[in-house]
Tab-separated table of C-alpha atoms in Angstrom:
chain	number	residue	atom	x	y	z
A	1	MET	CA	95.414	49.666	-91.084
A	2	LEU	CA	92.604	48.833	-93.547
A	3	ARG	CA	90.656	50.889	-96.109
A	4	ASP	CA	86.834	51.035	-95.794
A	5	ARG	CA	84.293	51.284	-98.624
A	6	GLU	CA	84.636	55.021	-98.849
A	7	GLY	CA	88.383	54.645	-99.174
A	8	THR	CA	89.136	55.902	-95.740
A	9	TRP	CA	91.930	54.253	-93.817
A	10	VAL	CA	90.698	52.912	-90.431
A	11	SER	CA	92.419	51.124	-87.519
A	12	ASP	CA	91.749	47.548	-86.506
A	13	GLN	CA	90.111	48.740	-83.260
A	14	GLU	CA	87.684	51.003	-85.130
A	15	ARG	CA	86.904	48.197	-87.546
A	16	GLU	CA	86.013	45.828	-84.659
A	17	SER	CA	83.820	48.496	-83.112
A	18	ARG	CA	81.867	48.918	-86.335
A	19	LYS	CA	81.437	45.162	-86.691
A	20	ARG	CA	79.992	44.971	-83.160
A	21	LYS	CA	77.503	47.722	-83.890
A	22	LEU	CA	76.490	46.047	-87.147
A	23	LYS	CA	75.957	42.709	-85.314
A	24	GLU	CA	73.790	44.404	-82.695
A	25	ARG	CA	71.556	45.768	-85.497
A	26	VAL	CA	71.365	42.487	-87.397
A	27	ILE	CA	71.177	39.986	-84.415
A	28	PRO	CA	69.940	41.856	-81.309
A	29	GLY	CA	70.964	40.426	-77.912
A	30	GLU	CA	73.570	38.023	-79.341
A	31	LEU	CA	76.391	39.947	-77.795
A	32	ASP	CA	74.677	40.043	-74.425
A	33	LYS	CA	74.428	36.251	-74.469
A	34	GLU	CA	78.090	35.863	-75.197
A	35	GLU	CA	79.023	38.314	-72.458
A	36	ARG	CA	76.708	36.652	-69.988
A	37	GLY	CA	78.240	33.277	-70.860
A	38	GLU	CA	81.685	34.619	-70.251
A	39	GLN	CA	80.570	36.119	-66.938
A	40	ARG	CA	79.012	32.816	-65.862
A	41	GLU	CA	82.209	30.964	-66.671
A	42	LYS	CA	84.229	33.419	-64.616
A	43	ALA	CA	81.714	33.260	-61.756
A	44	GLY	CA	81.824	29.478	-61.894
A	45	GLU	CA	85.547	29.610	-61.513
A	46	ARG	CA	85.159	31.855	-58.491
A	47	ILE	CA	82.593	29.486	-56.907
A	48	ALA	CA	84.541	26.317	-57.633
A	49	LEU	CA	87.655	27.613	-55.927
A	50	PRO	CA	86.439	27.226	-52.282
A	51	ARG	CA	85.309	23.619	-52.864
A	52	HIS	CA	88.861	22.539	-52.261
A	53	PHE	CA	88.473	23.862	-48.700
A	54	LEU	CA	84.884	22.678	-48.068
A	55	LEU	CA	85.738	19.246	-46.577
A	56	PRO	CA	88.383	20.557	-44.136
A	57	LEU	CA	86.013	23.353	-43.061
A	58	LEU	CA	83.185	20.854	-42.514
A	59	PHE	CA	85.506	18.595	-40.508
A	60	LEU	CA	86.657	21.551	-38.388
A	61	LEU	CA	83.045	22.567	-37.727
A	62	LEU	CA	82.044	19.048	-36.662
A	63	PHE	CA	85.146	18.712	-34.493
A	64	THR	CA	84.371	22.034	-32.762
A	65	LEU	CA	80.746	21.041	-32.171
A	66	GLY	CA	81.846	17.645	-30.819
A	67	LEU	CA	84.346	19.299	-28.507
A	68	LEU	CA	81.698	21.706	-27.208
A	69	PHE	CA	79.287	18.799	-26.684
A	70	PHE	CA	81.992	16.801	-24.869
A	71	PHE	CA	82.791	19.548	-22.374
A	72	TYR	CA	79.199	20.734	-22.001
A	73	ASN	CA	78.006	17.222	-21.223
A	74	ARG	CA	80.700	16.952	-18.503
A	75	ARG	CA	80.193	20.351	-16.974
A	76	ARG	CA	79.586	20.913	-13.275
A	77	TYR	CA	75.911	21.584	-12.565
A	78	SER	CA	75.125	24.772	-10.678
A	79	ARG	CA	71.333	25.024	-10.543
A	80	LEU	CA	68.627	22.928	-8.847
A	81	THR	CA	64.872	23.001	-9.438
A	82	SER	CA	62.171	20.912	-7.760
A	83	LYS	CA	59.994	18.647	-9.920
A	84	TRP	CA	57.652	17.331	-7.203
A	85	SER	CA	57.541	16.750	-3.458
A	86	VAL	CA	55.619	14.202	-1.346
A	87	ASP	CA	54.958	14.724	2.351
A	88	PHE	CA	55.263	11.606	4.540
A	89	SER	CA	54.407	13.298	7.855
A	90	GLU	CA	50.799	12.073	7.726
A	91	LYS	CA	51.571	8.574	6.445
A	92	GLY	CA	52.422	6.874	9.713
A	93	GLU	CA	55.753	6.627	11.514
A	94	SER	CA	58.056	9.485	10.466
A	95	SER	CA	61.364	7.856	11.406
A	96	GLY	CA	62.695	5.110	9.168
A	97	GLU	CA	65.170	4.181	6.461
A	98	TYR	CA	64.909	4.620	2.699
A	99	TYR	CA	66.070	2.165	0.045
A	100	SER	CA	66.147	2.172	-3.755
A	101	PHE	CA	63.431	-0.178	-4.933
A	102	SER	CA	62.325	-0.872	-8.506
A	103	GLU	CA	61.693	2.543	-10.132
A	104	GLY	CA	61.431	4.547	-6.897
A	105	VAL	CA	62.162	4.315	-3.178
A	106	VAL	CA	60.670	2.401	-0.268
A	107	LYS	CA	60.494	3.819	3.241
A	108	VAL	CA	60.855	1.149	5.945
A	109	SER	CA	59.967	1.857	9.576
A	110	LYS	CA	58.984	-0.120	12.676
A	111	ASP	CA	55.300	0.160	11.774
A	112	GLY	CA	55.355	-0.628	8.076
A	113	ALA	CA	56.728	0.121	4.620
A	114	SER	CA	55.602	2.455	1.816
A	115	TYR	CA	56.657	2.277	-1.820
A	116	LEU	CA	56.886	5.608	-3.645
A	117	SER	CA	57.091	5.443	-7.451
A	118	SER	CA	59.287	7.602	-9.692
A	119	SER	CA	56.278	9.848	-10.384
A	120	GLY	CA	55.685	10.549	-6.689
A	121	LYS	CA	52.711	8.197	-6.148
A	122	VAL	CA	52.479	5.876	-3.132
A	123	LEU	CA	51.734	2.539	-4.815
A	124	TRP	CA	51.389	0.432	-1.683
A	125	ASN	CA	51.624	0.447	2.105
A	126	GLN	CA	52.441	-2.670	4.112
A	127	ALA	CA	51.660	-2.633	7.808
A	128	TYR	CA	53.549	-4.705	10.430
A	129	GLU	CA	55.232	-4.270	13.806
A	130	MET	CA	58.961	-4.939	14.117
A	131	ALA	CA	61.477	-3.657	16.644
A	132	THR	CA	64.335	-3.708	14.099
A	133	PRO	CA	63.460	-4.422	10.443
A	134	LEU	CA	66.018	-6.221	8.230
A	135	VAL	CA	65.835	-5.460	4.508
A	136	SER	CA	67.175	-7.113	1.347
A	137	ILE	CA	66.319	-5.875	-2.160
A	138	ASN	CA	67.012	-7.330	-5.584
A	139	GLY	CA	65.368	-5.777	-8.645
A	140	ASP	CA	61.578	-5.736	-8.215
A	141	TYR	CA	61.579	-7.947	-5.105
A	142	MET	CA	62.316	-7.163	-1.480
A	143	VAL	CA	62.074	-8.960	1.857
A	144	ILE	CA	61.545	-7.325	5.241
A	145	GLY	CA	62.235	-9.468	8.286
A	146	GLU	CA	62.427	-8.926	12.007
A	147	GLU	CA	65.964	-8.991	13.405
A	148	ASN	CA	66.120	-11.614	16.195
A	149	GLY	CA	62.481	-12.344	15.400
A	150	SER	CA	60.693	-14.839	13.170
A	151	LYS	CA	58.436	-12.842	10.810
A	152	LEU	CA	59.256	-11.954	7.231
A	153	PHE	CA	57.303	-10.248	4.428
A	154	ILE	CA	58.099	-10.746	0.738
A	155	LEU	CA	56.997	-7.911	-1.526
A	156	SER	CA	57.265	-6.952	-5.181
A	157	SER	CA	56.685	-3.612	-6.888
A	158	GLU	CA	53.014	-4.643	-6.993
A	159	GLY	CA	52.717	-5.290	-3.252
A	160	LEU	CA	52.732	-8.229	-0.826
A	161	LYS	CA	53.589	-11.596	-2.394
A	162	GLY	CA	53.934	-13.770	0.688
A	163	GLN	CA	54.597	-14.047	4.403
A	164	GLY	CA	56.868	-16.504	6.155
A	165	GLU	CA	57.933	-17.474	9.640
A	166	SER	CA	61.221	-18.982	10.769
A	167	SER	CA	61.742	-21.478	13.550
A	168	LEU	CA	64.803	-19.602	14.905
A	169	PRO	CA	65.749	-15.921	15.278
A	170	ILE	CA	66.607	-14.179	11.967
A	171	LEU	CA	70.048	-12.548	11.783
A	172	LYS	CA	70.395	-11.675	8.075
A	173	LEU	CA	68.451	-11.933	4.799
A	174	SER	CA	69.266	-12.114	1.090
A	175	ILE	CA	66.674	-12.181	-1.701
A	176	SER	CA	67.077	-13.131	-5.353
A	177	GLU	CA	65.679	-11.277	-8.355
A	178	LYS	CA	62.945	-13.928	-8.534
A	179	GLY	CA	61.863	-13.555	-4.903
A	180	VAL	CA	63.654	-16.581	-3.384
A	181	VAL	CA	64.784	-15.693	0.155
A	182	TYR	CA	67.809	-17.006	2.062
A	183	ALA	CA	67.679	-16.384	5.819
A	184	LEU	CA	70.520	-16.746	8.340
A	185	LEU	CA	69.200	-18.196	11.613
A	186	ALA	CA	71.040	-18.947	14.869
A	187	ASP	CA	70.400	-20.993	18.020
A	188	GLY	CA	73.542	-20.324	20.073
A	189	GLU	CA	76.065	-23.011	19.115
A	190	SER	CA	75.026	-23.427	15.497
A	191	SER	CA	73.789	-21.320	12.615
A	192	TYR	CA	71.533	-22.246	9.722
A	193	ILE	CA	70.843	-20.742	6.325
A	194	THR	CA	67.335	-21.694	5.243
A	195	VAL	CA	65.387	-20.912	2.082
A	196	PHE	CA	61.875	-19.499	1.556
A	197	SER	CA	59.863	-19.293	-1.652
A	198	LYS	CA	58.470	-15.946	-2.793
A	199	GLU	CA	55.135	-17.001	-1.271
A	200	GLY	CA	56.818	-17.404	2.119
A	201	LYS	CA	56.924	-21.212	2.175
A	202	ASN	CA	59.880	-22.694	4.055
A	203	LEU	CA	61.666	-24.932	1.528
A	204	ASP	CA	63.478	-28.097	2.496
A	205	ILE	CA	66.953	-26.553	2.098
A	206	SER	CA	69.306	-25.843	4.994
A	207	ILE	CA	73.009	-25.146	5.490
A	208	LYS	CA	74.220	-25.838	9.023
A	209	SER	CA	77.507	-24.545	10.445
A	210	VAL	CA	78.883	-25.174	13.919
A	211	LEU	CA	80.552	-22.151	15.463
A	212	GLY	CA	83.362	-24.164	17.020
A	213	GLY	CA	84.298	-25.820	13.730
A	214	ASP	CA	82.923	-24.263	10.551
A	215	GLY	CA	82.914	-20.748	11.960
A	216	PHE	CA	80.250	-18.065	11.800
A	217	PRO	CA	78.616	-16.793	8.567
A	218	VAL	CA	79.511	-13.095	8.564
A	219	ASP	CA	77.777	-12.294	5.269
A	220	PHE	CA	76.107	-14.064	2.350
A	221	SER	CA	74.574	-13.260	-1.012
A	222	THR	CA	72.415	-15.116	-3.505
A	223	SER	CA	72.715	-14.953	-7.279
A	224	LYS	CA	70.047	-13.215	-9.354
A	225	ASP	CA	68.308	-16.490	-10.186
A	226	GLY	CA	68.487	-17.731	-6.581
A	227	GLU	CA	70.317	-20.961	-7.486
A	228	GLU	CA	73.741	-20.034	-6.075
A	229	LEU	CA	74.809	-18.817	-2.660
A	230	LEU	CA	78.094	-17.182	-1.608
A	231	VAL	CA	78.895	-17.229	2.121
A	232	ALA	CA	81.775	-15.608	4.044
A	233	PHE	CA	82.800	-17.547	7.168
A	234	SER	CA	85.138	-16.346	9.921
A	235	TYR	CA	86.734	-18.807	12.349
A	236	LEU	CA	89.650	-19.201	14.761
A	237	ASP	CA	92.521	-21.546	13.978
A	238	LYS	CA	94.876	-21.786	16.984
A	239	THR	CA	93.985	-18.229	18.052
A	240	VAL	CA	94.537	-16.926	14.494
A	241	LEU	CA	91.537	-15.289	12.855
A	242	LYS	CA	90.881	-16.755	9.426
A	243	SER	CA	88.201	-16.417	6.803
A	244	ARG	CA	86.971	-18.374	3.828
A	245	VAL	CA	84.357	-17.858	1.179
A	246	VAL	CA	82.245	-20.822	0.104
A	247	PHE	CA	80.068	-21.276	-2.977
A	248	TYR	CA	76.911	-23.407	-2.851
A	249	ASN	CA	74.779	-24.482	-5.814
A	250	PHE	CA	71.144	-25.497	-5.321
A	251	SER	CA	70.289	-26.201	-8.954
A	252	ALA	CA	70.282	-29.678	-10.502
A	253	LEU	CA	74.023	-29.289	-11.117
A	254	GLY	CA	74.672	-28.851	-7.398
A	255	LYS	CA	73.343	-32.312	-6.581
A	256	ASN	CA	76.555	-33.823	-7.922
A	257	ALA	CA	78.547	-31.924	-5.283
A	258	GLY	CA	76.977	-33.894	-2.436
A	259	ALA	CA	74.404	-33.236	0.247
A	260	ASN	CA	75.978	-29.947	1.390
A	261	ARG	CA	75.921	-28.536	-2.200
A	262	VAL	CA	79.419	-26.988	-1.802
A	263	VAL	CA	81.005	-26.443	-5.237
A	264	GLY	CA	84.030	-24.348	-4.227
A	265	GLY	CA	85.846	-22.487	-1.459
A	266	PHE	CA	88.724	-20.008	-1.154
A	267	THR	CA	91.075	-19.111	1.704
A	268	ASP	CA	94.340	-17.991	0.042
A	269	HIS	CA	94.123	-14.236	0.649
A	270	PHE	CA	92.176	-14.303	3.897
A	271	SER	CA	94.565	-15.639	6.542
A	272	GLY	CA	94.593	-13.193	9.440
A	273	LYS	CA	91.835	-11.235	7.688
A	274	MET	CA	88.086	-10.917	7.994
A	275	VAL	CA	85.837	-11.060	4.945
A	276	GLY	CA	83.126	-8.590	5.843
A	277	ARG	CA	81.095	-8.410	2.626
A	278	VAL	CA	80.248	-10.699	-0.285
A	279	HIS	CA	77.944	-9.966	-3.203
A	280	PHE	CA	76.714	-11.514	-6.446
A	281	PHE	CA	76.634	-8.930	-9.249
A	282	ASN	CA	74.614	-11.342	-11.411
A	283	ASN	CA	74.503	-15.105	-11.917
A	284	ASP	CA	78.155	-15.443	-12.890
A	285	GLU	CA	80.236	-12.729	-11.190
A	286	SER	CA	80.746	-11.871	-7.529
A	287	PHE	CA	83.215	-10.330	-5.103
A	288	ALA	CA	84.439	-10.580	-1.522
A	289	ALA	CA	85.744	-7.556	0.423
A	290	TYR	CA	88.136	-8.028	3.336
A	291	ASN	CA	90.408	-5.800	5.432
A	292	GLY	CA	93.227	-5.577	2.949
A	293	GLY	CA	91.658	-6.016	-0.442
A	294	LEU	CA	89.073	-7.370	-2.865
A	295	SER	CA	88.676	-10.742	-4.565
A	296	PHE	CA	86.601	-11.089	-7.736
A	297	PHE	CA	85.119	-14.482	-8.660
A	298	SER	CA	83.496	-16.146	-11.641
A	299	THR	CA	80.951	-18.991	-11.592
A	300	ARG	CA	80.469	-19.257	-15.345
A	301	VAL	CA	81.311	-22.915	-14.779
A	302	LYS	CA	78.680	-23.537	-12.109
A	303	THR	CA	80.403	-26.458	-10.475
A	304	SER	CA	83.885	-24.886	-10.501
A	305	PRO	CA	84.086	-21.300	-9.151
A	306	GLU	CA	87.251	-19.401	-10.040
A	307	GLU	CA	89.003	-16.422	-8.462
A	308	LYS	CA	89.663	-14.076	-11.403
A	309	LYS	CA	91.440	-11.213	-9.677
A	310	ASN	CA	92.702	-10.109	-6.271
A	311	ILE	CA	93.374	-6.435	-5.570
A	312	GLU	CA	95.162	-5.074	-2.505
A	313	ILE	CA	93.543	-2.067	-0.821
A	314	PRO	CA	96.134	-0.424	1.466
A	315	GLY	CA	93.802	1.927	3.326
A	316	THR	CA	90.885	1.063	5.596
A	317	ILE	CA	87.666	0.609	3.639
A	318	ARG	CA	85.306	3.195	5.110
A	319	MET	CA	82.260	2.635	2.891
A	320	MET	CA	81.212	0.659	-0.155
A	321	SER	CA	78.280	0.555	-2.521
A	322	TYR	CA	77.486	-1.665	-5.501
A	323	ASN	CA	74.922	-2.567	-8.119
A	324	SER	CA	74.739	-5.233	-10.821
A	325	GLN	CA	77.694	-3.764	-12.775
A	326	TYR	CA	80.012	-1.760	-10.499
A	327	LEU	CA	81.591	-1.540	-7.050
A	328	ALA	CA	82.562	1.772	-5.406
A	329	LEU	CA	84.843	2.126	-2.361
A	330	LEU	CA	85.793	5.007	-0.097
A	331	THR	CA	89.080	4.300	1.704
A	332	ASP	CA	91.716	6.079	3.754
A	333	ASN	CA	94.416	7.787	1.713
A	334	THR	CA	97.811	6.213	2.484
A	335	LYS	CA	99.799	8.267	-0.038
A	336	GLU	CA	102.013	10.628	1.982
A	337	LYS	CA	102.521	13.178	-0.810
A	338	GLU	CA	98.787	13.906	-1.093
A	339	GLU	CA	96.957	16.241	1.270
A	340	GLU	CA	93.533	14.618	0.839
A	341	ASN	CA	92.416	12.211	3.571
A	342	TYR	CA	90.387	9.750	1.500
A	343	ARG	CA	90.292	7.948	-1.830
A	344	LEU	CA	87.282	7.161	-4.005
A	345	LEU	CA	87.650	4.081	-6.220
A	346	LEU	CA	85.370	2.505	-8.818
A	347	PHE	CA	85.633	-1.035	-10.220
A	348	ARG	CA	83.784	-2.970	-12.873
A	349	LYS	CA	82.259	-6.298	-11.886
A	350	ASN	CA	85.272	-8.109	-13.390
A	351	GLY	CA	87.710	-6.201	-11.135
A	352	GLU	CA	88.852	-3.606	-13.690
A	353	LYS	CA	89.594	-0.304	-11.922
A	354	LEU	CA	87.967	2.696	-13.621
A	355	PHE	CA	89.384	5.455	-11.429
A	356	ASP	CA	91.139	6.221	-8.146
A	357	LYS	CA	90.616	9.786	-6.909
A	358	ALA	CA	91.839	11.587	-3.767
A	359	LEU	CA	89.128	13.424	-1.757
A	360	ASN	CA	88.781	15.476	1.393
A	361	PHE	CA	85.038	14.873	1.815
A	362	MET	CA	84.023	11.525	3.290
A	363	GLY	CA	80.384	11.909	4.260
A	364	THR	CA	78.516	9.369	6.328
A	365	LYS	CA	76.789	7.488	3.487
A	366	MET	CA	77.605	6.528	-0.066
A	367	GLU	CA	75.348	5.298	-2.849
A	368	LEU	CA	76.253	3.973	-6.287
A	369	SER	CA	73.123	4.871	-8.215
A	370	GLY	CA	72.683	4.837	-11.994
A	371	ASP	CA	75.755	6.489	-13.505
A	372	LYS	CA	76.585	8.427	-10.327
A	373	ILE	CA	78.415	8.027	-7.038
A	374	LEU	CA	76.695	9.977	-4.264
A	375	LEU	CA	78.443	10.980	-1.034
A	376	TYR	CA	76.363	12.744	1.615
A	377	GLN	CA	76.025	13.657	5.258
A	378	GLU	CA	73.513	15.812	7.100
A	379	LYS	CA	72.787	18.755	4.769
A	380	ASN	CA	75.615	18.327	2.256
A	381	TYR	CA	75.939	15.996	-0.707
A	382	LYS	CA	78.265	15.589	-3.671
A	383	VAL	CA	77.548	13.973	-7.031
A	384	TYR	CA	80.421	12.296	-8.946
A	385	ASP	CA	80.404	10.700	-12.380
A	386	PHE	CA	82.143	7.453	-13.325
A	387	SER	CA	85.343	9.315	-14.219
A	388	GLY	CA	85.646	10.718	-10.686
A	389	ARG	CA	84.616	14.261	-11.670
A	390	LEU	CA	82.569	16.277	-9.186
A	391	ARG	CA	79.387	17.207	-11.074
A	392	TYR	CA	77.359	18.850	-8.308
A	393	ASN	CA	77.970	20.150	-4.790
A	394	GLY	CA	74.619	20.424	-3.014
A	395	GLU	CA	73.173	21.707	0.237
A	396	THR	CA	69.754	21.098	1.787
A	397	LYS	CA	67.772	22.804	4.555
A	398	GLU	CA	66.885	19.482	6.184
A	399	GLY	CA	69.052	16.496	7.028
A	400	LEU	CA	69.286	13.958	4.202
A	401	LEU	CA	68.496	10.318	4.921
A	402	TYR	CA	68.937	8.924	1.414
A	403	LEU	CA	69.729	9.814	-2.208
A	404	ARG	CA	69.151	7.993	-5.469
A	405	SER	CA	69.618	8.836	-9.122
A	406	MET	CA	66.553	8.949	-11.366
A	407	THR	CA	68.181	9.664	-14.754
A	408	ASP	CA	71.606	9.458	-16.340
A	409	PHE	CA	73.747	12.531	-16.994
A	410	LYS	CA	72.286	14.293	-20.051
A	411	MET	CA	72.724	17.522	-22.003
A	412	ASN	CA	69.705	19.095	-20.315
A	413	GLY	CA	70.652	17.974	-16.788
A	414	THR	CA	70.060	15.015	-14.489
A	415	GLU	CA	67.514	14.122	-11.808
A	416	LEU	CA	67.799	12.885	-8.226
A	417	MET	CA	65.388	11.773	-5.528
A	418	LEU	CA	66.179	13.398	-2.157
A	419	CYS	CA	64.765	11.611	0.886
A	420	PHE	CA	64.232	13.435	4.198
A	421	PRO	CA	62.637	12.208	7.467
A	422	ASN	CA	59.142	13.387	6.460
A	423	LYS	CA	59.452	14.212	2.774
A	424	VAL	CA	60.698	12.925	-0.581
A	425	GLU	CA	61.548	15.387	-3.341
A	426	ARG	CA	62.526	14.847	-6.978
A	427	VAL	CA	64.878	17.528	-8.285
A	428	VAL	CA	66.545	18.466	-11.562
A	429	LEU	CA	70.229	19.476	-11.649
A	430	GLN	CA	71.312	21.716	-14.526
């Protein structure tokens, strides 16, 4: 207790109250400033408290968004819309085969070929008459030859580049990415692989094999640059079927290997087997497929090919498709505990297996296109990604002749080109 001026005893609380009132009269607003400062300090403490949780919350938000993106980008598409359609019924012969070519598709028939771009425009038509056209495509070049005939046409995405004529019936063709053409010819007892320039000129290069000794060339493939050739031969050795794959090099390096240009050959895994398909992925990597497995080769050392990996395939290989990076197989399912009848497998060009998935749907055709594996027959088709997931199950009103991918899988969908006997349609899957 204290005594004021008038001698009255007052409490400490009353004294503080009087001092506050006096301060308000002498220095107006000073108290408000102090109070506001105190309030700001308290508010600051309240705001600063959640900062300890801000980073974990941000991480959780980003993780959730990433997870949603991951699953959404791998979802199964359920809706199809048409982007454009081109009618081929008035563009000559309706029957024919379609092939992926450059940025679109080419339709090849007995009467000619038409190249349809990715935007739906017919960029060129090439007329000819062939009973049975043979086709080989590599990048922006393709060759069309007459099976058991002598004519061949070399075309690029811009149109006709050259015409050639062989001296013997043509059995098979392989074209490089630069337009160099290798043609398998036969005259009964012997076979020849001859070379044509992109202008159609017959070059002075020939590989001769005698059926009774060397065997018969079942398949062959040229490298992207056209300097290397891989050939699969089948032959009989004391009534036993055998196969071998042979590498030829026609560059300056190959001259050191002798007149036949052979730089390597392999037979180890092919005794009692038939090598039915060989293919160069690029200039350095290739594979051979036989009834029983796959062999992957490297020609990084051009004069010394090397087998990098051999993989056994227990089931019958029903179909295969490949591009410059991957190889897809559809085989019989030999695993007794699984109900599915088939297996879908995908390999990298070095032989690494990406997936092995059991399926019940086989289809009649398979295409490895872009980042998709397409299985189809008649009016049904299925779209798989490179993890073996089914991304779309489609039906059409007309019978499908061919399918190719036009875009990769994306957030907003993916696009395909559907090819029918008289029509080509580009669609969007979402």
